[in-house]
mmCIF file of C-alpha atoms and ligand atoms in Angstrom:
data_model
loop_
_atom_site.group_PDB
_atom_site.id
_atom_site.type_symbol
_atom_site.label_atom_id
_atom_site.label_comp_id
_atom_site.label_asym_id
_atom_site.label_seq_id
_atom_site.Cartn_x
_atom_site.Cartn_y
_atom_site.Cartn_z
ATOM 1 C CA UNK T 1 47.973 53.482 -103.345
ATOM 2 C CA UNK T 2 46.676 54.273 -99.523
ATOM 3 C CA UNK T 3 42.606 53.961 -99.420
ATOM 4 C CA UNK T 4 41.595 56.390 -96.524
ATOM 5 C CA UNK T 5 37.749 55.744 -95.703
ATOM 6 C CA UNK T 6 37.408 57.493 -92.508
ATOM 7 C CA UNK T 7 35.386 59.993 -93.027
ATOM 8 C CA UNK T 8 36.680 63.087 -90.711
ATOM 9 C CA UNK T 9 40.485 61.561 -91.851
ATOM 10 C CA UNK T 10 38.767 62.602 -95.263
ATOM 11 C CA UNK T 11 37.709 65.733 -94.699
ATOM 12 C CA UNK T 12 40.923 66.856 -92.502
ATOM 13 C CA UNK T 13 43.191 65.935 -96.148
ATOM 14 C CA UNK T 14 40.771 67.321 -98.255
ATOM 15 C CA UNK T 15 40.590 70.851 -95.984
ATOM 16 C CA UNK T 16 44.988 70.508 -95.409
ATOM 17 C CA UNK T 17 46.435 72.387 -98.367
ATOM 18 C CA UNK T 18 49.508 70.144 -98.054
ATOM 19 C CA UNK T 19 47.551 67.851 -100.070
ATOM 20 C CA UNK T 20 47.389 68.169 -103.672
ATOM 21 C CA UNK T 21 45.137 67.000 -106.581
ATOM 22 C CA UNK T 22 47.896 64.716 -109.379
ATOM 23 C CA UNK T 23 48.414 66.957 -112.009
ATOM 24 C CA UNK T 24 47.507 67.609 -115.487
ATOM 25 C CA UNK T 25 50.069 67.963 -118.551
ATOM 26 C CA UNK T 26 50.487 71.458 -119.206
ATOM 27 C CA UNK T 27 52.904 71.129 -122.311
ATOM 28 C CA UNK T 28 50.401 68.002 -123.944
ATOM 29 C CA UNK T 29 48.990 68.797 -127.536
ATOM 30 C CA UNK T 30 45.725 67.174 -127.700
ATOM 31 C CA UNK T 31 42.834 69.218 -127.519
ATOM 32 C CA UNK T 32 41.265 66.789 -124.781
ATOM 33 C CA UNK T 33 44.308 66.901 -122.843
ATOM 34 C CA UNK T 34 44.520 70.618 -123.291
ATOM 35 C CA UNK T 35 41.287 70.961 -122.062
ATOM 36 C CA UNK T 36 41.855 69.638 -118.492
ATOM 37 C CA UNK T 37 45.088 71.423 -118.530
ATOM 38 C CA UNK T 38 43.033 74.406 -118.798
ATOM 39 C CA UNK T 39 40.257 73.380 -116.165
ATOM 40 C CA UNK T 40 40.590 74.181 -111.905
ATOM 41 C CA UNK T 41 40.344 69.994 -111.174
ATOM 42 C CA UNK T 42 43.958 69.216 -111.937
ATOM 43 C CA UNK T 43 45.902 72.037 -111.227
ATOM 44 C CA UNK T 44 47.204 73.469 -107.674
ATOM 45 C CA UNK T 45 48.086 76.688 -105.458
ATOM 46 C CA UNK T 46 47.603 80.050 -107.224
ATOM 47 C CA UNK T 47 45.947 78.918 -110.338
ATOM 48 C CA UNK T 48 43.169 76.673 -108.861
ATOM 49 C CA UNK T 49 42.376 79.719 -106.768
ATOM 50 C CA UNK T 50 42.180 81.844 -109.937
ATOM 51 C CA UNK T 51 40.062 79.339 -111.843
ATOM 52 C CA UNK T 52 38.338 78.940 -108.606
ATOM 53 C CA UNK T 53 37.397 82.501 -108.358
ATOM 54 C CA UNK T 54 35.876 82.441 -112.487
ATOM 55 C CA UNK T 55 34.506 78.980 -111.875
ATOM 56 C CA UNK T 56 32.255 80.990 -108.528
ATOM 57 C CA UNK T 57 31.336 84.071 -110.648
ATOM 58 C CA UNK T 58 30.039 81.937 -114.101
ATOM 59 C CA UNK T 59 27.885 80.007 -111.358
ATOM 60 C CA UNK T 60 26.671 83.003 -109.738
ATOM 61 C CA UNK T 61 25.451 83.826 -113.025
ATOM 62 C CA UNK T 62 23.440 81.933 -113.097
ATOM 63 C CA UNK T 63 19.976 82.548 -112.289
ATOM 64 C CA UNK T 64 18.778 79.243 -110.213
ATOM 65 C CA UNK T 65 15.439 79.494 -110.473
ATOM 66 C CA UNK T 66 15.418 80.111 -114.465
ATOM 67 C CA UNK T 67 18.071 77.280 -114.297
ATOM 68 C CA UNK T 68 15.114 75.011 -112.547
ATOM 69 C CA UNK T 69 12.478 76.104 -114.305
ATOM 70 C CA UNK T 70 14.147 75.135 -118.075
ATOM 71 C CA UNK T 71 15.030 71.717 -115.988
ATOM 72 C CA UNK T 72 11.777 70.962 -115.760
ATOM 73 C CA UNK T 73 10.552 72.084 -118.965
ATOM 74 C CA UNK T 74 13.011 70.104 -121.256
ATOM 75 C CA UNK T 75 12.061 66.818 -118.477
ATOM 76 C CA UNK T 76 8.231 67.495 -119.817
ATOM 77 C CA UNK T 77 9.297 67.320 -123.165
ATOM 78 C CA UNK T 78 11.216 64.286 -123.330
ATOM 79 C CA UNK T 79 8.957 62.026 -120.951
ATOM 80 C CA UNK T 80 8.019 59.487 -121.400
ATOM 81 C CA UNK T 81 11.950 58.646 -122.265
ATOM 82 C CA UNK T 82 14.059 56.319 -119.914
ATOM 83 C CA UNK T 83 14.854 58.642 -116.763
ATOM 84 C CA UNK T 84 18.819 57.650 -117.808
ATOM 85 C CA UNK T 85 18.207 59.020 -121.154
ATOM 86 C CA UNK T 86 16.591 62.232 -119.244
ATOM 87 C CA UNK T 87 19.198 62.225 -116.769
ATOM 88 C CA UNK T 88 21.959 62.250 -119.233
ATOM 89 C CA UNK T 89 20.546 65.136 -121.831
ATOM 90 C CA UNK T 90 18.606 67.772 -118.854
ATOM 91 C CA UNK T 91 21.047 68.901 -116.796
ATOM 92 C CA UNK T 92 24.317 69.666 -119.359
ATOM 93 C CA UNK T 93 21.543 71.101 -121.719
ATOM 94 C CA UNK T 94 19.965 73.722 -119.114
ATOM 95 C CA UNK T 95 23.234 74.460 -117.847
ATOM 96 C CA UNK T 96 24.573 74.841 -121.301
ATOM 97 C CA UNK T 97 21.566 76.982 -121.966
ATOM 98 C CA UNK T 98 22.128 79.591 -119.189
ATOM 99 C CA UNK T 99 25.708 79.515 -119.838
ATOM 100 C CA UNK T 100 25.612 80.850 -123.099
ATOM 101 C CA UNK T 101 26.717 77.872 -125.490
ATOM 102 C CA UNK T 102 25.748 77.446 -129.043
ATOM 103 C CA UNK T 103 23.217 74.475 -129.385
ATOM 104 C CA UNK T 104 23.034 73.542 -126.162
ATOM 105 C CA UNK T 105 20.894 70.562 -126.832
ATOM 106 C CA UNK T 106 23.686 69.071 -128.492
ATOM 107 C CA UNK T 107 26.530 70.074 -125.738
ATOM 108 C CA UNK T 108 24.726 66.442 -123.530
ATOM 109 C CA UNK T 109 26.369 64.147 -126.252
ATOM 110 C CA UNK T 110 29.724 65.580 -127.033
ATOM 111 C CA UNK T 111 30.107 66.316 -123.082
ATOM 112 C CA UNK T 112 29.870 62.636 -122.360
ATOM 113 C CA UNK T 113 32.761 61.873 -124.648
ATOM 114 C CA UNK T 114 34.738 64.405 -122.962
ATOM 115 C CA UNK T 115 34.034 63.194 -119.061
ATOM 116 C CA UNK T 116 35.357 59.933 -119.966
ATOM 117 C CA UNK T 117 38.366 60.639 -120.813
ATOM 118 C CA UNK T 118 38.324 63.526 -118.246
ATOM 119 C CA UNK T 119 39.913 61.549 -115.021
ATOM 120 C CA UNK T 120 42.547 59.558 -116.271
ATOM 121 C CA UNK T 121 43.931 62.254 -119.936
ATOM 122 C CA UNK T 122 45.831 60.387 -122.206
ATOM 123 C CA UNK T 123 45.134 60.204 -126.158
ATOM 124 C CA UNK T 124 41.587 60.060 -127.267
ATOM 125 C CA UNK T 125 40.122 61.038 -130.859
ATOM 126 C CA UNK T 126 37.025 61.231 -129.374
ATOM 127 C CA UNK T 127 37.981 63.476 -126.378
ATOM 128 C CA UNK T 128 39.887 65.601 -128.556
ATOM 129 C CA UNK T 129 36.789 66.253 -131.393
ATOM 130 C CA UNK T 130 34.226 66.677 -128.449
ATOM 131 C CA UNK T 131 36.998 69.303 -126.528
ATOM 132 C CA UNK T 132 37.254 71.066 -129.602
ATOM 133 C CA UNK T 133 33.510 70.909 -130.231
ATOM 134 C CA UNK T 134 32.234 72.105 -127.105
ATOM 135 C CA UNK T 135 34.819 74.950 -126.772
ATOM 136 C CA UNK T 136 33.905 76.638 -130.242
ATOM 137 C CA UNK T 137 30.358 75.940 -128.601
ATOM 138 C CA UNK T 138 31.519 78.176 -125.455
ATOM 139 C CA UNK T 139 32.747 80.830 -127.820
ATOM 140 C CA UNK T 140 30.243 81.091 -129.985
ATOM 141 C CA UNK T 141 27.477 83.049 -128.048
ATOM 142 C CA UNK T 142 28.704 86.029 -126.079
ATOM 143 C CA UNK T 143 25.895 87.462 -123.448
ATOM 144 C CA UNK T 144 23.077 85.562 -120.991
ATOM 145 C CA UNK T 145 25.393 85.834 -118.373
ATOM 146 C CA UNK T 146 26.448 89.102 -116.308
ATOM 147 C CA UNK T 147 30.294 89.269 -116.557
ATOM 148 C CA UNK T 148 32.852 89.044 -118.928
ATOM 149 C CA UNK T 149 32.711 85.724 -120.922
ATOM 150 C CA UNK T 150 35.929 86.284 -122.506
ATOM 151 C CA UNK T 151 38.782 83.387 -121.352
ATOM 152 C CA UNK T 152 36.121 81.467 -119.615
ATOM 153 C CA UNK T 153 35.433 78.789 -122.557
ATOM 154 C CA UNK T 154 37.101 76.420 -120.848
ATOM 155 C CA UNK T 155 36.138 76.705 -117.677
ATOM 156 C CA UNK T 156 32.549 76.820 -119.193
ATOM 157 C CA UNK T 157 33.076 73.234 -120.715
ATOM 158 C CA UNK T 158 34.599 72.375 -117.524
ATOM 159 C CA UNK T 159 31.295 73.190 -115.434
ATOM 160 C CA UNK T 160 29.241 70.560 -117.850
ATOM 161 C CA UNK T 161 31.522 68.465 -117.886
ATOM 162 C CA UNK T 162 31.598 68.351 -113.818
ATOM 163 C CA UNK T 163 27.929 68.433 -113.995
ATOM 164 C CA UNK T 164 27.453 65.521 -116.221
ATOM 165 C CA UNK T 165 27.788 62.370 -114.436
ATOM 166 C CA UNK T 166 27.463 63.542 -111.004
ATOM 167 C CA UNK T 167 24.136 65.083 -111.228
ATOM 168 C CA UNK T 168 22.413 61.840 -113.489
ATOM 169 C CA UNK T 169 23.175 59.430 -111.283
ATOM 170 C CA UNK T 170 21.276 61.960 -108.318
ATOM 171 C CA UNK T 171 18.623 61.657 -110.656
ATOM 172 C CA UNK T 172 18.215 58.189 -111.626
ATOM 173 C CA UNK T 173 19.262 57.175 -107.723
ATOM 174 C CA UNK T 174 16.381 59.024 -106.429
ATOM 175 C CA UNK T 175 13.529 57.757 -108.849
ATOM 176 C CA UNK T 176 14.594 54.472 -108.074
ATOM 177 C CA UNK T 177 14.056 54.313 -104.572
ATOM 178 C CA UNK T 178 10.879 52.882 -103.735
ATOM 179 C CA UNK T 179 10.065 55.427 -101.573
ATOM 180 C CA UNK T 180 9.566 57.877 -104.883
ATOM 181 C CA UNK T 181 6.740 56.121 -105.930
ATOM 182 C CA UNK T 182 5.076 56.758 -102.699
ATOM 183 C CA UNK T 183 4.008 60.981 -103.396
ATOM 184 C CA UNK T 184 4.003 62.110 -99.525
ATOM 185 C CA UNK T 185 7.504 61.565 -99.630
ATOM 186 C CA UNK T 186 9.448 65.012 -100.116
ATOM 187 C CA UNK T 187 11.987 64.758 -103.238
ATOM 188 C CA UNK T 188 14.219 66.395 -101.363
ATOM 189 C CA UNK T 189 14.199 63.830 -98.754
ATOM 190 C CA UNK T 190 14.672 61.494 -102.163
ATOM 191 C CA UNK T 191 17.755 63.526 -102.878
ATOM 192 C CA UNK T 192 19.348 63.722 -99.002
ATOM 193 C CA UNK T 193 18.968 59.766 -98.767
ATOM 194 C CA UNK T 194 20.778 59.169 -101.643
ATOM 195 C CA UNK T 195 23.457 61.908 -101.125
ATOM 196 C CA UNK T 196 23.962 59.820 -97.585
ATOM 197 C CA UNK T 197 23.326 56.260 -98.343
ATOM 198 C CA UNK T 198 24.454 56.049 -102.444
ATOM 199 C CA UNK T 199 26.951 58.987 -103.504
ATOM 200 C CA UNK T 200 27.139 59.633 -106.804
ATOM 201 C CA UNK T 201 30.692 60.624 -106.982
ATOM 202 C CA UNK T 202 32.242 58.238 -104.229
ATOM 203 C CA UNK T 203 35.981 58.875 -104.076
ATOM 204 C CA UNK T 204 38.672 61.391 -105.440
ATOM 205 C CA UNK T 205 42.284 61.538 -105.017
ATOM 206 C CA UNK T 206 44.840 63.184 -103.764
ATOM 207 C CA UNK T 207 48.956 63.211 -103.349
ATOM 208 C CA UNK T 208 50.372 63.008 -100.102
ATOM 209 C CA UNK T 209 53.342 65.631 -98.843
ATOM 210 C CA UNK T 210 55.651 62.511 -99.023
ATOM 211 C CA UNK T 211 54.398 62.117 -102.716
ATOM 212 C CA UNK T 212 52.031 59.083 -101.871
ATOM 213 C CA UNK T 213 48.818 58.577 -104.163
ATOM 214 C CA UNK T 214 45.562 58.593 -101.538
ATOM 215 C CA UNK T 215 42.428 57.337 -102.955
ATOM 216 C CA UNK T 216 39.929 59.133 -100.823
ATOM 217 C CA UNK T 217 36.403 57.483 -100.356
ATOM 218 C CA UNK T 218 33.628 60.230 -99.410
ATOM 219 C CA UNK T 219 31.219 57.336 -98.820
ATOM 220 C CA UNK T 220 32.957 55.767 -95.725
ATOM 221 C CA UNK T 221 31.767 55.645 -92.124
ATOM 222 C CA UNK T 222 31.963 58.439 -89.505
ATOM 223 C CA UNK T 223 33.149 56.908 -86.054
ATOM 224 C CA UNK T 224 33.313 60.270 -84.678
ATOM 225 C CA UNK T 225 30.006 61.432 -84.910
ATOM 226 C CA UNK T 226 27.304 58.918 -85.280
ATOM 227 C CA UNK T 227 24.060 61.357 -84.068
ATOM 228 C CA UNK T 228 25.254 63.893 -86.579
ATOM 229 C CA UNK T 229 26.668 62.527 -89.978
ATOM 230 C CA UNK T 230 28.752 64.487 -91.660
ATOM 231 C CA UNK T 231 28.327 64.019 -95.809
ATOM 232 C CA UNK T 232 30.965 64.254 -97.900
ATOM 233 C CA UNK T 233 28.881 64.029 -101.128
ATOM 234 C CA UNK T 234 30.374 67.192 -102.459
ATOM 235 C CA UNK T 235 33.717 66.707 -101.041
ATOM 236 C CA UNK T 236 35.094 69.388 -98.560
ATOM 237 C CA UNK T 237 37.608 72.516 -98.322
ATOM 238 C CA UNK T 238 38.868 74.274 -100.879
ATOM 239 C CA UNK T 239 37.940 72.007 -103.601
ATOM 240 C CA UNK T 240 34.833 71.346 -102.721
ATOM 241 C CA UNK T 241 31.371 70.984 -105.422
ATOM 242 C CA UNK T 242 30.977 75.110 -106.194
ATOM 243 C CA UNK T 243 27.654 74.116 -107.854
ATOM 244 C CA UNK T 244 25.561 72.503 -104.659
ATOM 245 C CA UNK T 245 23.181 74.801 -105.479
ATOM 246 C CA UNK T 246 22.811 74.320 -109.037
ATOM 247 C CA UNK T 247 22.795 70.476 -108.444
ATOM 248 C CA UNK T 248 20.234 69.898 -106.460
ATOM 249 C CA UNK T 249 18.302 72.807 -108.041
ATOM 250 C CA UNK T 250 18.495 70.793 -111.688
ATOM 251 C CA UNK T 251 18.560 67.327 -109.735
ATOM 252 C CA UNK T 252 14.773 68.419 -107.892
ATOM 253 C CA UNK T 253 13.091 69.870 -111.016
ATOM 254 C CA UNK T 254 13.814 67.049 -112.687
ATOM 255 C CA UNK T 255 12.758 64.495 -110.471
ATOM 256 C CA UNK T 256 9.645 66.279 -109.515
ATOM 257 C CA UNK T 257 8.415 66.029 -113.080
ATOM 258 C CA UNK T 258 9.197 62.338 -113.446
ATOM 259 C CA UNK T 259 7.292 61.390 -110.615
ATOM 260 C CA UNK T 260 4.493 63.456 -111.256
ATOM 261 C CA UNK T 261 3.770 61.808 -114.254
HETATM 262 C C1 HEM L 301 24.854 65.624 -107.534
HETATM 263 C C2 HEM L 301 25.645 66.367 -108.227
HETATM 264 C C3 HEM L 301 27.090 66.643 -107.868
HETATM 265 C C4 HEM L 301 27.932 66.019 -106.973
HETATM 266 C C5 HEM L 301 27.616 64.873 -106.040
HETATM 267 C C6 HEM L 301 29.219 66.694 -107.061
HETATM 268 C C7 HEM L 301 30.325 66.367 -106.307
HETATM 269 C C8 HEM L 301 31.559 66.984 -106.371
HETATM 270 C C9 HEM L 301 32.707 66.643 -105.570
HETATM 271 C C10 HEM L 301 32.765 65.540 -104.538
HETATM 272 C C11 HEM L 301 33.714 67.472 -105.925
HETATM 273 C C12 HEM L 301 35.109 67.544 -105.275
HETATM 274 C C13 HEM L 301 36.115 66.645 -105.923
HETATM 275 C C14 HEM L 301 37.429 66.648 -105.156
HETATM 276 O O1 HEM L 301 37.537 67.133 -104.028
HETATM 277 O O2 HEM L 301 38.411 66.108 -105.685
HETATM 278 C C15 HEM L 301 33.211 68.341 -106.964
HETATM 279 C C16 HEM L 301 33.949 69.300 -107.593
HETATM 280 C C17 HEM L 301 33.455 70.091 -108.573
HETATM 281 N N1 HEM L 301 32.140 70.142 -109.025
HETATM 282 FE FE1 HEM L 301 30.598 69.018 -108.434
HETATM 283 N N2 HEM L 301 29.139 67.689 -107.992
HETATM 284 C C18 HEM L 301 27.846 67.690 -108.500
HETATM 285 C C19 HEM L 301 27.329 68.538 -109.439
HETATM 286 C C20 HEM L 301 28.017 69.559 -110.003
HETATM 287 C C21 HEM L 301 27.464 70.501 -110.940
HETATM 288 C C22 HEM L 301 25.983 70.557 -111.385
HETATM 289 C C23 HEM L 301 28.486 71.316 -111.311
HETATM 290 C C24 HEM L 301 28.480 72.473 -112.274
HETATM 291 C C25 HEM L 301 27.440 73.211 -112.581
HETATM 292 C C26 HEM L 301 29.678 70.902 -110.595
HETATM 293 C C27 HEM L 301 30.927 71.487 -110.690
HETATM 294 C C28 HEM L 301 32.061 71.108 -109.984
HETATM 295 C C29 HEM L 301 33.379 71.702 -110.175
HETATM 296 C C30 HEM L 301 33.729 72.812 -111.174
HETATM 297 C C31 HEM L 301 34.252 71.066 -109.295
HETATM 298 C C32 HEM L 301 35.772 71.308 -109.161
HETATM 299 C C33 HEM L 301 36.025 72.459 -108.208
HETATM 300 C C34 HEM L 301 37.479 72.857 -108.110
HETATM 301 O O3 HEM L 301 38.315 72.432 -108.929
HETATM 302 O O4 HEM L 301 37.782 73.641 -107.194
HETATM 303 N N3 HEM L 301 29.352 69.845 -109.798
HETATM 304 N N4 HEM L 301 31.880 68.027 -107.220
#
């Protein structure tokens, strides 16, 4: 397996369509496996672009400033909890909020169990109770969102489960740096330092034309342009983060309430 670190080599494979994400198992049973079968990450050409396409309308949706608002209201009522604890239940529960799912304070949980198991597949009892969980969630509550629901379950459970680890670590990055206990300090310059200095999602894959596995790292160093970084924290081209917005949206209200009390 080739390690490219490079970062405009990067961002060239990641743009080149010749490139391809590995896979998922469309004929596997499992409801876990099924689940990423269904989802845009692991799947190429025609169908990513279709999933692509619902994935972009569920998030514009989405109302950004309710989303932020409910971020920081469910922060206020769980401090004074461990920000890892907050970091792991706000953002899946606002999102599962505003995208219609049943319960959504219990989506946090069962998505955690589900992004596990979500890079690698393969059997997993607990993958395949929390898939089957969180899409009768997704089809439970019709409405909240403009658009036809219908289908999108999936791709629903897919969005939290994207959300999920990326976003926390933001979080609990950014109210660790020392410079968040210092309050002239912008969050946002909280959130830009650690989306250049400590990504939270640091490398994806890809497969070659020739076949070739490429581990891709988003976090390596940019020769080309040294005045001008370019950041790969939310990859690049057509696979890029759809949810940049909703990110650091979440990942702001959040933080702003932690440090303001
Ligand atoms: C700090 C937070 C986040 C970071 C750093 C991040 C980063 C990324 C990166 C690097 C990718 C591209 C992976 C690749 O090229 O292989 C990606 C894809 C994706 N992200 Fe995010 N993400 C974040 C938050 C979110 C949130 C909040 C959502 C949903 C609301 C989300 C939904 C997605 C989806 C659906 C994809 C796959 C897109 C596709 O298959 O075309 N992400 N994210």
């Amino acid at each position: 397996m080739d390690v490219v670190a490079e970062r405009s080599e990067v961002e060239r494979i990641l743009e080149d369509p010749a490139y391809v994400v590995p896979e998922a198992d469309a004929a596997s049973n499992g409801p876990g496996d099924r689940f990423r079968a269904s989802a845009s990450r692991f799947v190429n050409g025609a169908t990513h672009a279709a999933r692509r396409h619902r994935l972009d309308v569920l998030l514009a949706g989405i109302d950004v400033d309710e989303l932020s608002l409910d971020a920081a209201a469910r922060t206020r009522a769980m401090l004074p909890a461990a920000i890892d604890e907050i970091a792991a239940q706000v953002p899946v529960a606002c999102l599962a909020a505003r995208l219609g799912f049943a319960d959504p304070d219990a989506a946090p949980a069962w998505v955690a169990a589900l992004a596990a198991h979500y890079p690698t597949g393969g059997p997993s009892s607990s993958a395949d109770a929390a898939a089957t969980r969180l899409i009768a969630a997704a089809d439970d509550v019709r409405g909240g969102l403009d658009g036809d629901l219908d289908g999108d379950a999936e791709l629903r459970v897919q969005l939290l489960v994207q959300a999920h680890a990326a976003t926390a670590g933001l979080i609990a990055a950014a109210v660790r740096l020392p410079a968040a206990r210092d309050g002239g300090v912008p969050t946002a310059d909280l959130l830009a330092a650690v989306l250049r200095d400590a990504l939270p999602v640091r490398q994806t894959k890809r497969l070659a034309p020739d076949g070739e596995v490429l581990v891709l790292r988003l976090d390596g160093a940019d020769h080309g342009s040294p005045h001008d970084p370019r950041t790969l924290a939310f990859g690049a081209g057509p696979r890029a983060c759809p949810a940049v917005r909703h990110a650091i949206a979440i990942a702001t209200a959040v933080v702003d309430e932690v440090r303001a009390c």
